[in-house]
Every structure is written in structure tokens, then in C-alpha cells.
GROMACS .gro file of C-alpha atoms in nm:
model
  140
    1MET     CA    1   0.711  -0.255   1.581
    2ASN     CA    2   0.486  -0.532   1.550
    3ILE     CA    3   0.399  -0.774   1.315
    4LYS     CA    4   0.058  -0.673   1.337
    5ASN     CA    5   0.057  -0.292   1.232
    6ILE     CA    6   0.266  -0.428   0.884
    7ILE     CA    7   0.105  -0.676   0.794
    8ALA     CA    8   0.048  -0.572   0.374
    9GLU     CA    9  -0.340  -0.464   0.246
   10ASP     CA   10  -0.290  -0.626  -0.021
   11LYS     CA   11  -0.231  -1.004  -0.185
   12THR     CA   12   0.152  -0.934  -0.158
   13ALA     CA   13   0.439  -0.927   0.069
   14SER     CA   14   0.799  -0.828  -0.003
   15ILE     CA   15   1.081  -0.810   0.109
   16GLY     CA   16   1.399  -0.487  -0.047
   17ILE     CA   17   1.727  -0.524  -0.013
   18SER     CA   18   1.974  -0.208  -0.056
   19PHE     CA   19   2.411  -0.353  -0.025
   20ASP     CA   20   2.651   0.029   0.013
   21VAL     CA   21   2.942  -0.164  -0.051
   22PRO     CA   22   3.174   0.117   0.046
   23ASN     CA   23   3.054   0.100   0.302
   24GLU     CA   24   2.989  -0.189   0.416
   25LYS     CA   25   2.606  -0.123   0.545
   26GLU     CA   26   2.294  -0.337   0.353
   27ILE     CA   27   1.942  -0.175   0.397
   28ILE     CA   28   1.692  -0.475   0.466
   29ALA     CA   29   1.300  -0.344   0.419
   30ILE     CA   30   1.007  -0.572   0.434
   31GLY     CA   31   0.628  -0.449   0.315
   32SER     CA   32   0.401  -0.394   0.080
   33PRO     CA   33   0.566  -0.378  -0.309
   34ASP     CA   34   0.483   0.013  -0.327
   35LYS     CA   35   0.600   0.104  -0.003
   36LEU     CA   36   0.914  -0.075  -0.085
   37LYS     CA   37   0.912   0.094  -0.425
   38ALA     CA   38   0.907   0.426  -0.259
   39PHE     CA   39   1.075   0.447  -0.018
   40PHE     CA   40   1.374   0.279  -0.212
   41THR     CA   41   1.362   0.500  -0.466
   42LEU     CA   42   1.190   0.808  -0.384
   43GLY     CA   43   1.326   0.789  -0.009
   44VAL     CA   44   0.910   0.772   0.103
   45ASP     CA   45   0.931   0.636   0.492
   46SER     CA   46   0.658   0.448   0.595
   47PRO     CA   47   0.548   0.341   0.945
   48GLU     CA   48   0.436   0.018   0.721
   49ILE     CA   49   0.713  -0.107   0.666
   50GLU     CA   50   0.946  -0.253   0.879
   51VAL     CA   51   1.305  -0.134   0.719
   52ARG     CA   52   1.738  -0.226   0.923
   53THR     CA   53   2.064  -0.135   0.795
   54ARG     CA   54   2.261  -0.321   0.928
   55LYS     CA   55   2.625  -0.467   0.908
   56LEU     CA   56   2.702  -0.571   0.544
   57GLY     CA   57   2.670  -0.988   0.561
   58SER     CA   58   2.426  -0.964   0.736
   59LEU     CA   59   2.112  -1.130   0.542
   60VAL     CA   60   2.428  -1.441   0.491
   61ASP     CA   61   2.382  -1.479   0.835
   62ASP     CA   62   2.091  -1.453   0.846
   63MET     CA   63   2.028  -1.751   0.606
   64ASN     CA   64   2.312  -1.918   0.821
   65GLU     CA   65   2.114  -1.960   1.100
   66LEU     CA   66   1.807  -2.043   0.934
   67ALA     CA   67   1.930  -2.355   0.750
   68GLN     CA   68   2.069  -2.437   1.116
   69SER     CA   69   1.787  -2.397   1.336
   70GLU     CA   70   1.607  -2.704   1.377
   71GLU     CA   71   1.739  -2.705   1.746
   72ASP     CA   72   1.521  -2.388   1.792
   73GLY     CA   73   1.248  -2.440   1.637
   74LYS     CA   74   1.124  -2.192   1.477
   75MET     CA   75   1.099  -2.356   1.112
   76GLN     CA   76   0.892  -2.622   1.346
   77THR     CA   77   0.645  -2.347   1.413
   78LEU     CA   78   0.649  -2.150   1.159
   79ALA     CA   79   0.539  -2.484   0.915
   80ASP     CA   80   0.319  -2.552   1.161
   81CYS     CA   81   0.151  -2.284   1.204
   82SER     CA   82   0.189  -2.205   0.794
   83ASN     CA   83  -0.029  -2.547   0.778
   84GLY     CA   84  -0.316  -2.446   1.064
   85LEU     CA   85  -0.325  -2.098   0.864
   86CYS     CA   86  -0.379  -2.292   0.533
   87GLY     CA   87  -0.697  -2.517   0.676
   88ILE     CA   88  -0.895  -2.280   0.843
   89ILE     CA   89  -0.876  -2.089   0.470
   90SER     CA   90  -0.977  -2.494   0.353
   91GLU     CA   91  -1.228  -2.544   0.556
   92GLY     CA   92  -1.401  -2.176   0.549
   93GLN     CA   93  -1.331  -2.130   0.993
   94GLY     CA   94  -1.336  -1.780   1.056
   95ASN     CA   95  -1.055  -1.568   1.191
   96LYS     CA   96  -1.137  -1.718   1.603
   97SER     CA   97  -0.978  -1.966   1.482
   98ALA     CA   98  -0.660  -1.862   1.368
   99GLU     CA   99  -0.611  -1.611   1.681
  100GLU     CA  100  -0.375  -1.905   1.825
  101TYR     CA  101  -0.155  -1.913   1.476
  102ILE     CA  102  -0.126  -1.530   1.425
  103ASN     CA  103  -0.018  -1.475   1.808
  104ALA     CA  104   0.239  -1.797   1.769
  105LEU     CA  105   0.436  -1.576   1.449
  106ALA     CA  106   0.382  -1.269   1.595
  107LYS     CA  107   0.589  -1.409   1.892
  108LEU     CA  108   0.802  -1.548   1.677
  109TYR     CA  109   0.843  -1.217   1.460
  110ASP     CA  110   1.149  -0.996   1.635
  111SER     CA  111   1.172  -0.689   1.578
  112SER     CA  112   1.494  -0.606   1.733
  113GLY     CA  113   1.765  -0.486   1.547
  114LYS     CA  114   1.949  -0.800   1.580
  115GLY     CA  115   1.649  -0.978   1.454
  116ASN     CA  116   1.619  -1.252   1.145
  117MET     CA  117   1.518  -1.014   0.918
  118LEU     CA  118   1.453  -1.348   0.620
  119LEU     CA  119   1.249  -1.546   0.932
  120ASN     CA  120   1.039  -1.191   1.022
  121PHE     CA  121   0.995  -1.211   0.568
  122MET     CA  122   0.853  -1.557   0.597
  123ILE     CA  123   0.608  -1.447   0.891
  124PHE     CA  124   0.557  -1.192   0.683
  125PHE     CA  125   0.464  -1.317   0.347
  126ILE     CA  126   0.216  -1.585   0.586
  127LEU     CA  127   0.080  -1.332   0.763
  128THR     CA  128  -0.045  -1.162   0.451
  129ASN     CA  129  -0.136  -1.435   0.222
  130TYR     CA  130  -0.371  -1.531   0.554
  131GLN     CA  131  -0.505  -1.161   0.502
  132TYR     CA  132  -0.544  -1.142   0.161
  133ASN     CA  133  -0.687  -1.489   0.071
  134HIS     CA  134  -0.900  -1.497   0.439
  135LYS     CA  135  -1.096  -1.207   0.299
  136THR     CA  136  -1.128  -1.321  -0.012
  137LEU     CA  137  -1.324  -1.634   0.065
  138SER     CA  138  -1.481  -1.437   0.360
  139SER     CA  139  -1.646  -1.185   0.041
  140GLU     CA  140  -1.668  -1.438  -0.240
   0.00000   0.00000   0.00000
């Protein structure tokens, strides 16, 4: 799945987590609040959300990986892109100026089964908020 396919159309990016302790599984999904609510309460799957079923405790592993990820530069890239996109919005620049940052974030996004879902959520959150704010300011 490509991050550009699931960016929420509304202004809110959400993450949902369900723990199945007896079966030692966790389900993590990212997407818009409405799509996640439909998935977790009604079982309605959507191509606009990303869902992973993993071994219980994987979320904690993701947190630890992010806390110790100074060497790989992922968090620095995340911060640089977030700051760059905020600058584009505050300066009223067009989307073409954002391509560099959007592509860098898309490259960090890992849709494989082993991808860090917390990192993916942060990328999703940044891109969703950028898209919403850029669209809102452009229409004013």
C-alpha cells in the first residue's frame, strides 16, 4: 500500500488498536476516524485504511525502536519534512514546493508487514494535516 492512497480527506488522522490477549495478537489500523470506527465496530474493511495484525507486544517494540532510532536518521528526516511542510503553508507556497518533503516521507513509510506502525502513523498524521491545511488556506 502506498501512503498517498490512504491520506485522510478530512483533517484528522487516527490510529486504532485492538488487543486480542488470548490469541496473543494486536490489530493496529491507521486512517480517518470514521473508517477506523467502521472497521473496529462493524468489521467494514476499506482500502483507505492500513491494517496490520501482529504478535502482541509489537507496538511496544515499535515504541522502543523509535526511541533508539537516532542512528538511522528517520526521526530527523521526519522532523525536517514536518518543518519544511509547515514552512510551505506559512509562506503560502504551492504544492509543487512540497514534493521533496512528501516524497521523503513516502520513502520512509513502510507498508511491509514488518513496518513500524507508529512511524507510519506519524508520517500519515503529518501528510494528512499538511493536505488539509494547504487545501483550507488555498480556498481562502
